[in-house]
Amino acid sequence: MPITASAVSLNVDDVEASSTFLTDHFGFRKEMSADGFASLSREDAGMNVIYLRRGLATLPDDQRDDHADGVILAFVVDDLESELARLTAEGVTITMPLREEPWGERAFQVTDPNGVIVQLVDWNATTAH
């Protein structure tokens, strides 16, 4: 089975708010959009992020009212401190401060207007087990 593309699809209340957050602060661009739908991409992300408005009739009944709770969009970056400084300067609230885990992961989180968590990550291979 060849996979030609990947995407994560998230149900949110305000598609435009989440889309604007990723375009303004994370360099994504809208590839497609319609009422209650947006598909965003970055050439280097390896996947598209799709937002669907909760309650859309096109969603299956058992998914229609679900929200993207518990989902973390994680992006690995080269310079975590610079990204932290940039987002802070842009007025984005840091919802989990920068921390380092015993297995070598370093990360911080922000949260978009719909409560979707975006985590920026790098790895410190010298401490990873």
Coordinates of C-alpha atoms in Angstrom, one line a residue:
M1 CA 0.0 0.0 0.0
P2 CA 1.8 3.2 -1.1
I3 CA 0.8 6.2 1.0
T4 CA 0.9 9.4 -1.1
A5 CA 0.1 12.0 1.6
S6 CA -0.8 12.2 5.3
A7 CA -3.1 14.4 7.2
V8 CA -4.6 14.8 10.7
S9 CA -8.2 15.9 10.8
L10 CA -9.5 17.7 13.9
N11 CA -13.1 18.7 14.8
V12 CA -13.3 22.2 16.3
D13 CA -16.0 24.8 16.9
D14 CA -14.3 27.6 15.0
V15 CA -12.4 26.4 11.9
E16 CA -11.2 29.9 11.0
A17 CA -9.7 30.6 14.4
S18 CA -7.6 27.4 14.4
S19 CA -6.7 27.9 10.7
T20 CA -5.6 31.5 11.4
F21 CA -3.5 30.4 14.4
L22 CA -1.5 27.9 12.3
T23 CA -1.1 30.3 9.4
D24 CA -0.1 33.3 11.5
H25 CA 2.2 31.6 14.0
F26 CA 3.4 28.4 12.4
G27 CA 3.7 29.2 8.7
F28 CA 1.0 26.9 7.4
R29 CA -1.0 28.0 4.3
K30 CA -4.6 27.2 3.3
E31 CA -4.7 24.8 0.4
M32 CA -8.5 24.4 0.4
S33 CA -11.4 25.8 2.4
A34 CA -15.1 25.9 2.4
D35 CA -17.8 26.6 5.0
G36 CA -16.8 24.4 8.0
F37 CA -13.7 23.0 6.4
A38 CA -10.0 24.0 5.9
S39 CA -7.0 22.1 4.8
L40 CA -3.6 23.6 5.7
S41 CA -0.1 22.6 4.7
R42 CA 3.6 23.3 4.9
E43 CA 6.1 21.7 2.5
D44 CA 8.3 20.6 5.4
A45 CA 5.6 19.4 7.8
G46 CA 5.0 15.9 6.2
M47 CA 1.3 16.2 6.7
N48 CA -1.7 18.4 6.2
V49 CA -3.8 19.7 9.1
I50 CA -7.5 19.6 8.4
Y51 CA -10.1 21.4 10.5
L52 CA -13.7 20.4 10.4
R53 CA -16.5 22.3 12.2
R54 CA -18.2 20.2 14.8
G55 CA -21.7 19.3 13.8
L56 CA -21.1 19.1 10.1
A57 CA -23.7 16.8 8.4
T58 CA -21.0 15.2 6.3
L59 CA -19.4 13.7 9.4
P60 CA -20.6 10.3 10.6
D61 CA -23.2 10.5 13.4
D62 CA -20.8 9.0 16.0
Q63 CA -18.1 11.6 15.2
R64 CA -20.2 14.7 14.4
D65 CA -20.1 16.3 17.9
D66 CA -16.6 15.1 18.9
H67 CA -13.9 17.7 19.7
A68 CA -10.2 17.4 19.2
D69 CA -9.7 17.0 23.0
G70 CA -6.6 15.1 24.0
V71 CA -4.9 15.6 20.6
I72 CA -1.5 17.2 20.5
L73 CA -0.1 18.5 17.2
A74 CA 3.7 18.0 17.7
F75 CA 6.3 19.6 15.4
V76 CA 10.0 18.8 15.7
V77 CA 12.1 22.0 15.2
D78 CA 15.8 22.7 15.1
D79 CA 16.0 25.7 17.5
L80 CA 13.4 25.3 20.3
E81 CA 14.6 28.4 22.2
S82 CA 14.3 30.6 19.2
E83 CA 10.8 29.4 18.5
L84 CA 9.8 29.9 22.1
A85 CA 11.2 33.5 22.0
R86 CA 9.4 34.2 18.6
L87 CA 6.0 32.9 19.8
T88 CA 6.3 34.8 23.1
A89 CA 7.1 38.0 21.2
E90 CA 4.1 37.4 18.9
G91 CA 1.9 37.3 22.1
V92 CA 1.1 33.6 22.0
T93 CA 0.5 32.3 25.5
I94 CA 2.8 29.4 26.5
T95 CA 0.6 26.8 28.1
M96 CA 3.3 24.4 29.1
P97 CA 6.7 25.9 29.8
L98 CA 9.9 24.5 28.2
R99 CA 10.9 21.3 29.9
E100 CA 13.2 18.4 29.4
E101 CA 12.2 14.8 29.9
P102 CA 14.5 12.1 31.2
W103 CA 14.4 10.3 27.8
G104 CA 15.8 13.5 26.0
E105 CA 12.7 15.2 24.7
R106 CA 12.6 18.9 25.2
A107 CA 9.2 20.6 24.5
F108 CA 6.9 23.4 25.2
Q109 CA 3.2 23.9 24.3
V110 CA 0.8 26.5 23.2
T111 CA -3.0 26.2 22.8
D112 CA -5.0 27.5 19.9
P113 CA -8.3 29.3 20.3
N114 CA -10.3 26.0 20.1
G115 CA -8.2 24.3 22.7
V116 CA -6.0 22.3 20.3
I117 CA -2.5 21.8 21.8
V118 CA 0.5 22.6 19.6
Q119 CA 3.8 21.3 20.9
L120 CA 7.2 22.2 19.6
V121 CA 9.9 19.6 20.3
D122 CA 13.5 18.9 19.9
W123 CA 15.6 15.9 21.1
N124 CA 18.8 15.9 23.2
A125 CA 20.3 12.6 22.1
T126 CA 23.1 12.8 24.7
T127 CA 20.5 12.3 27.5
A128 CA 18.1 10.0 25.7
H129 CA 18.0 6.4 27.0

